[in-house]
Amino acid sequence: FAVRHCALSLVGEPIMYPRINELCGMLHQENISSFLVTNAQFPDAIRDLIPITQLYVSVDAATPETLKAIDRPLFTDYWERLMESIDALREKQMRTVFRLTLVKGKNCDEIDGYADLVARGKPHFIEVKGVTFCGETSKAADIKMSHVPWHHEVLNFAKDLVERVNRASGSSEPEYEVACAHEHSCCVLIASTRYKTDGKWQTFIDYDKFHEGFRKWQADGTPLDVFTYTAPTPAW
């Protein structure tokens, strides 16, 4: 048995840790992948982050008012911080993800705003999922079972978002498509069509090739090419 993956997520804000780059580097030295999720309130930390396996930004709302209601941010300039974080994400040479958590009746009607944010950040992937009801632990956020969307609602939202993003891009070829969906998880993956080769999606990760690329970057600064460590998307 050996640990092979590390998710820096869920509790607190991992990117605030002052030695986050050192930690991620140590993970990669042990051939452990790094998946980091940030609430997009520390743009400088995103800019300074070393190459990791996959960087997620939680985009919980598409307007300042809804973001304040859902996330209850600590900073008064929370929206500006989100925008700066999205701009920083766009410049990162690594796999990047927008994570959208849909809360029925709270943030599902802002699809044009989400499309604008996608156009700004150009993430490699957009993960759209339904909120999970956690009982009394959700009291502070006022989340009830009625706020949890059905899978078909999440899928329809994702398809609508793809259509609006592609239409706004002005390109004759689609920029994004729905790559896969997992009903049990109430989750849909939208991917940049750059990850589609000969009609087949390559959204998974060849971890051995990632670690090889990271070591080259660490040794001589050779930029990581995210398309050198892709792997075929399995059928659910």
GROMACS .gro file of N, CA and C in nm, residues 18-116:
model
  297
   18PRO      N    1   0.158   2.915   0.433
   18PRO     CA    2   0.275   2.985   0.379
   18PRO      C    3   0.379   2.893   0.314
   19ARG      N    4   0.374   2.763   0.345
   19ARG     CA    5   0.470   2.669   0.287
   19ARG      C    6   0.401   2.572   0.191
   20ILE      N    7   0.293   2.621   0.127
   20ILE     CA    8   0.216   2.534   0.038
   20ILE      C    9   0.300   2.484  -0.078
   21ASN      N   10   0.389   2.567  -0.131
   21ASN     CA   11   0.473   2.523  -0.242
   21ASN      C   12   0.570   2.414  -0.198
   22GLU      N   13   0.625   2.431  -0.080
   22GLU     CA   14   0.716   2.329  -0.027
   22GLU      C   15   0.642   2.197  -0.006
   23LEU      N   16   0.521   2.206   0.048
   23LEU     CA   17   0.441   2.086   0.071
   23LEU      C   18   0.411   2.014  -0.060
   24CYS      N   19   0.366   2.088  -0.161
   24CYS     CA   20   0.333   2.026  -0.290
   24CYS      C   21   0.457   1.965  -0.354
   25GLY      N   22   0.571   2.035  -0.342
   25GLY     CA   23   0.695   1.981  -0.395
   25GLY      C   24   0.733   1.850  -0.328
   26MET      N   25   0.712   1.842  -0.197
   26MET     CA   26   0.742   1.718  -0.124
   26MET      C   27   0.648   1.605  -0.167
   27LEU      N   28   0.522   1.638  -0.191
   27LEU     CA   29   0.428   1.537  -0.240
   27LEU      C   30   0.476   1.480  -0.373
   28HIS      N   31   0.515   1.568  -0.464
   28HIS     CA   32   0.556   1.523  -0.597
   28HIS      C   33   0.685   1.442  -0.591
   29GLN      N   34   0.774   1.477  -0.499
   29GLN     CA   35   0.897   1.399  -0.484
   29GLN      C   36   0.866   1.254  -0.445
   30GLU      N   37   0.753   1.234  -0.377
   30GLU     CA   38   0.712   1.100  -0.336
   30GLU      C   39   0.612   1.039  -0.435
   31ASN      N   40   0.602   1.100  -0.553
   31ASN     CA   41   0.508   1.053  -0.656
   31ASN      C   42   0.363   1.053  -0.608
   32ILE      N   43   0.330   1.156  -0.531
   32ILE     CA   44   0.192   1.176  -0.484
   32ILE      C   45   0.134   1.295  -0.558
   33SER      N   46   0.019   1.277  -0.620
   33SER     CA   47  -0.044   1.386  -0.695
   33SER      C   48  -0.101   1.490  -0.599
   34SER      N   49  -0.121   1.609  -0.651
   34SER     CA   50  -0.171   1.720  -0.570
   34SER      C   51  -0.294   1.783  -0.636
   35PHE      N   52  -0.406   1.778  -0.564
   35PHE     CA   53  -0.529   1.840  -0.610
   35PHE      C   54  -0.566   1.947  -0.507
   36LEU      N   55  -0.558   2.072  -0.547
   36LEU     CA   56  -0.579   2.182  -0.454
   36LEU      C   57  -0.703   2.261  -0.492
   37VAL      N   58  -0.790   2.286  -0.395
   37VAL     CA   59  -0.912   2.365  -0.416
   37VAL      C   60  -0.900   2.494  -0.336
   38THR      N   61  -0.921   2.606  -0.403
   38THR     CA   62  -0.916   2.735  -0.337
   38THR      C   63  -1.048   2.809  -0.354
   39ASN      N   64  -1.082   2.890  -0.255
   39ASN     CA   65  -1.204   2.971  -0.263
   39ASN      C   66  -1.184   3.103  -0.336
   40ALA      N   67  -1.067   3.117  -0.398
   40ALA     CA   68  -1.040   3.231  -0.486
   40ALA      C   69  -1.046   3.365  -0.415
   41GLN      N   70  -0.984   3.372  -0.298
   41GLN     CA   71  -0.975   3.498  -0.224
   41GLN      C   72  -0.830   3.542  -0.204
   42PHE      N   73  -0.737   3.466  -0.257
   42PHE     CA   74  -0.595   3.496  -0.241
   42PHE      C   75  -0.524   3.487  -0.377
   43PRO      N   76  -0.547   3.588  -0.463
   43PRO     CA   77  -0.491   3.582  -0.599
   43PRO      C   78  -0.339   3.578  -0.603
   44ASP      N   79  -0.272   3.644  -0.512
   44ASP     CA   80  -0.126   3.642  -0.512
   44ASP      C   81  -0.074   3.501  -0.487
   45ALA      N   82  -0.140   3.428  -0.399
   45ALA     CA   83  -0.099   3.291  -0.371
   45ALA      C   84  -0.118   3.201  -0.493
   46ILE      N   85  -0.223   3.227  -0.571
   46ILE     CA   86  -0.243   3.152  -0.695
   46ILE      C   87  -0.131   3.182  -0.793
   47ARG      N   88  -0.095   3.309  -0.805
   47ARG     CA   89   0.013   3.346  -0.897
   47ARG      C   90   0.145   3.279  -0.858
   48ASP      N   91   0.169   3.268  -0.727
   48ASP     CA   92   0.297   3.215  -0.679
   48ASP      C   93   0.302   3.063  -0.670
   49LEU      N   94   0.190   2.997  -0.696
   49LEU     CA   95   0.183   2.853  -0.678
   49LEU      C   96   0.266   2.780  -0.782
   50ILE      N   97   0.346   2.682  -0.737
   50ILE     CA   98   0.425   2.601  -0.829
   50ILE      C   99   0.332   2.508  -0.907
   51PRO      N  100   0.380   2.444  -1.013
   51PRO     CA  101   0.295   2.350  -1.087
   51PRO      C  102   0.246   2.237  -0.997
   52ILE      N  103   0.116   2.215  -0.998
   52ILE     CA  104   0.057   2.103  -0.925
   52ILE      C  105  -0.024   2.020  -1.023
   53THR      N  106  -0.078   1.909  -0.975
   53THR     CA  107  -0.148   1.819  -1.065
   53THR      C  108  -0.275   1.881  -1.120
   54GLN      N  109  -0.353   1.943  -1.032
   54GLN     CA  110  -0.476   2.008  -1.078
   54GLN      C  111  -0.519   2.115  -0.977
   55LEU      N  112  -0.551   2.233  -1.029
   55LEU     CA  113  -0.589   2.347  -0.945
   55LEU      C  114  -0.736   2.381  -0.968
   56TYR      N  115  -0.813   2.379  -0.860
   56TYR     CA  116  -0.955   2.409  -0.865
   56TYR      C  117  -0.982   2.546  -0.803
   57VAL      N  118  -1.074   2.620  -0.863
   57VAL     CA  119  -1.127   2.741  -0.802
   57VAL      C  120  -1.276   2.722  -0.784
   58SER      N  121  -1.322   2.739  -0.660
   58SER     CA  122  -1.466   2.730  -0.634
   58SER      C  123  -1.533   2.860  -0.679
   59VAL      N  124  -1.624   2.847  -0.773
   59VAL     CA  125  -1.700   2.962  -0.821
   59VAL      C  126  -1.846   2.937  -0.781
   60ASP      N  127  -1.881   2.984  -0.664
   60ASP     CA  128  -2.009   2.949  -0.604
   60ASP      C  129  -2.124   3.040  -0.644
   61ALA      N  130  -2.093   3.147  -0.715
   61ALA     CA  131  -2.197   3.240  -0.758
   61ALA      C  132  -2.140   3.326  -0.871
   62ALA      N  133  -2.230   3.388  -0.945
   62ALA     CA  134  -2.188   3.469  -1.059
   62ALA      C  135  -2.214   3.617  -1.039
   63THR      N  136  -2.263   3.655  -0.920
   63THR     CA  137  -2.282   3.796  -0.889
   63THR      C  138  -2.229   3.822  -0.748
   64PRO      N  139  -2.189   3.945  -0.719
   64PRO     CA  140  -2.140   3.977  -0.584
   64PRO      C  141  -2.243   3.949  -0.476
   65GLU      N  142  -2.370   3.979  -0.503
   65GLU     CA  143  -2.474   3.963  -0.403
   65GLU      C  144  -2.494   3.816  -0.366
   66THR      N  145  -2.499   3.730  -0.468
   66THR     CA  146  -2.520   3.588  -0.441
   66THR      C  147  -2.397   3.525  -0.375
   67LEU      N  148  -2.279   3.566  -0.417
   67LEU     CA  149  -2.157   3.513  -0.357
   67LEU      C  150  -2.152   3.547  -0.208
   68LYS      N  151  -2.193   3.669  -0.174
   68LYS     CA  152  -2.193   3.709  -0.033
   68LYS      C  153  -2.293   3.626   0.047
   69ALA      N  154  -2.407   3.598  -0.013
   69ALA     CA  155  -2.510   3.522   0.058
   69ALA      C  156  -2.470   3.376   0.077
   70ILE      N  157  -2.406   3.317  -0.022
   70ILE     CA  158  -2.374   3.175  -0.017
   70ILE      C  159  -2.244   3.148   0.059
   71ASP      N  160  -2.139   3.223   0.029
   71ASP     CA  161  -2.007   3.195   0.087
   71ASP      C  162  -1.980   3.269   0.217
   72ARG      N  163  -2.056   3.376   0.243
   72ARG     CA  164  -2.033   3.457   0.363
   72ARG      C  165  -1.884   3.493   0.377
   73PRO      N  166  -1.827   3.561   0.276
   73PRO     CA  167  -1.682   3.588   0.274
   73PRO      C  168  -1.639   3.680   0.387
   74LEU      N  169  -1.511   3.667   0.423
   74LEU     CA  170  -1.454   3.746   0.531
   74LEU      C  171  -1.412   3.885   0.485
   75PHE      N  172  -1.372   3.898   0.358
   75PHE     CA  173  -1.317   4.023   0.307
   75PHE      C  174  -1.426   4.109   0.244
   76THR      N  175  -1.415   4.240   0.262
   76THR     CA  176  -1.512   4.331   0.200
   76THR      C  177  -1.492   4.340   0.050
   77ASP      N  178  -1.370   4.316   0.002
   77ASP     CA  179  -1.340   4.320  -0.141
   77ASP      C  180  -1.341   4.180  -0.202
   78TYR      N  181  -1.430   4.095  -0.151
   78TYR     CA  182  -1.434   3.955  -0.192
   78TYR      C  183  -1.455   3.937  -0.342
   79TRP      N  184  -1.536   4.024  -0.404
   79TRP     CA  185  -1.562   4.009  -0.548
   79TRP      C  186  -1.439   4.044  -0.629
   80GLU      N  187  -1.371   4.150  -0.592
   80GLU     CA  188  -1.248   4.188  -0.661
   80GLU      C  189  -1.143   4.079  -0.646
   81ARG      N  190  -1.137   4.017  -0.529
   81ARG     CA  191  -1.043   3.908  -0.507
   81ARG      C  192  -1.077   3.788  -0.597
   82LEU      N  193  -1.205   3.760  -0.612
   82LEU     CA  194  -1.246   3.651  -0.701
   82LEU      C  195  -1.204   3.680  -0.845
   83MET      N  196  -1.227   3.803  -0.891
   83MET     CA  197  -1.191   3.839  -1.027
   83MET      C  198  -1.039   3.828  -1.049
   84GLU      N  199  -0.962   3.877  -0.953
   84GLU     CA  200  -0.816   3.868  -0.964
   84GLU      C  201  -0.770   3.722  -0.963
   85SER      N  202  -0.837   3.641  -0.884
   85SER     CA  203  -0.801   3.499  -0.877
   85SER      C  204  -0.831   3.429  -1.010
   86ILE      N  205  -0.943   3.463  -1.071
   86ILE     CA  206  -0.977   3.405  -1.201
   86ILE      C  207  -0.876   3.447  -1.307
   87ASP      N  208  -0.833   3.574  -1.302
   87ASP     CA  209  -0.731   3.620  -1.395
   87ASP      C  210  -0.599   3.546  -1.373
   88ALA      N  211  -0.564   3.524  -1.246
   88ALA     CA  212  -0.440   3.452  -1.214
   88ALA      C  213  -0.450   3.307  -1.260
   89LEU      N  214  -0.568   3.246  -1.244
   89LEU     CA  215  -0.587   3.108  -1.288
   89LEU      C  216  -0.564   3.093  -1.437
   90ARG      N  217  -0.610   3.191  -1.511
   90ARG     CA  218  -0.597   3.184  -1.657
   90ARG      C  219  -0.452   3.177  -1.702
   91GLU      N  220  -0.361   3.234  -1.624
   91GLU     CA  221  -0.220   3.239  -1.661
   91GLU      C  222  -0.142   3.116  -1.615
   92LYS      N  223  -0.202   3.030  -1.535
   92LYS     CA  224  -0.128   2.916  -1.482
   92LYS      C  225  -0.105   2.810  -1.589
   93GLN      N  226   0.017   2.755  -1.591
   93GLN     CA  227   0.052   2.650  -1.685
   93GLN      C  228   0.030   2.514  -1.619
   94MET      N  229  -0.096   2.483  -1.594
   94MET     CA  230  -0.134   2.357  -1.531
   94MET      C  231  -0.281   2.331  -1.560
   95ARG      N  232  -0.330   2.214  -1.525
   95ARG     CA  233  -0.471   2.183  -1.542
   95ARG      C  234  -0.552   2.267  -1.442
   96THR      N  235  -0.649   2.341  -1.494
   96THR     CA  236  -0.729   2.430  -1.409
   96THR      C  237  -0.877   2.395  -1.420
   97VAL      N  238  -0.946   2.415  -1.309
   97VAL     CA  239  -1.087   2.374  -1.302
   97VAL      C  240  -1.169   2.482  -1.232
   98PHE      N  241  -1.284   2.516  -1.290
   98PHE     CA  242  -1.388   2.590  -1.219
   98PHE      C  243  -1.479   2.486  -1.154
   99ARG      N  244  -1.501   2.497  -1.024
   99ARG     CA  245  -1.595   2.408  -0.957
   99ARG      C  246  -1.721   2.487  -0.924
  100LEU      N  247  -1.832   2.450  -0.987
  100LEU     CA  248  -1.961   2.515  -0.965
  100LEU      C  249  -2.050   2.424  -0.883
  101THR      N  250  -2.091   2.469  -0.767
  101THR     CA  251  -2.183   2.393  -0.683
  101THR      C  252  -2.321   2.458  -0.693
  102LEU      N  253  -2.414   2.387  -0.752
  102LEU     CA  254  -2.547   2.443  -0.775
  102LEU      C  255  -2.635   2.426  -0.652
  103VAL      N  256  -2.695   2.537  -0.609
  103VAL     CA  257  -2.787   2.539  -0.497
  103VAL      C  258  -2.921   2.589  -0.551
  104LYS      N  259  -3.016   2.497  -0.562
  104LYS     CA  260  -3.145   2.531  -0.624
  104LYS      C  261  -3.212   2.647  -0.548
  105GLY      N  262  -3.255   2.746  -0.625
  105GLY     CA  263  -3.321   2.861  -0.564
  105GLY      C  264  -3.226   2.968  -0.517
  106LYS      N  265  -3.094   2.945  -0.532
  106LYS     CA  266  -2.997   3.044  -0.486
  106LYS      C  267  -2.901   3.090  -0.595
  107ASN      N  268  -2.845   2.997  -0.674
  107ASN     CA  269  -2.746   3.041  -0.774
  107ASN      C  270  -2.763   2.975  -0.910
  108CYS      N  271  -2.873   2.909  -0.934
  108CYS     CA  272  -2.892   2.837  -1.060
  108CYS      C  273  -2.945   2.925  -1.173
  109ASP      N  274  -2.984   3.047  -1.141
  109ASP     CA  275  -3.043   3.135  -1.243
  109ASP      C  276  -2.943   3.237  -1.298
  110GLU      N  277  -2.815   3.220  -1.264
  110GLU     CA  278  -2.713   3.318  -1.304
  110GLU      C  279  -2.625   3.265  -1.416
  111ILE      N  280  -2.683   3.189  -1.507
  111ILE     CA  281  -2.603   3.116  -1.603
  111ILE      C  282  -2.526   3.208  -1.698
  112ASP      N  283  -2.583   3.323  -1.733
  112ASP     CA  284  -2.509   3.416  -1.819
  112ASP      C  285  -2.387   3.471  -1.746
  113GLY      N  286  -2.402   3.496  -1.617
  113GLY     CA  287  -2.289   3.543  -1.538
  113GLY      C  288  -2.180   3.438  -1.530
  114TYR      N  289  -2.218   3.312  -1.512
  114TYR     CA  290  -2.119   3.204  -1.510
  114TYR      C  291  -2.047   3.195  -1.645
  115ALA      N  292  -2.122   3.212  -1.753
  115ALA     CA  293  -2.060   3.206  -1.886
  115ALA      C  294  -1.956   3.317  -1.901
  116ASP      N  295  -1.986   3.435  -1.848
  116ASP     CA  296  -1.889   3.546  -1.852
  116ASP      C  297  -1.763   3.512  -1.774
   0.00000   0.00000   0.00000
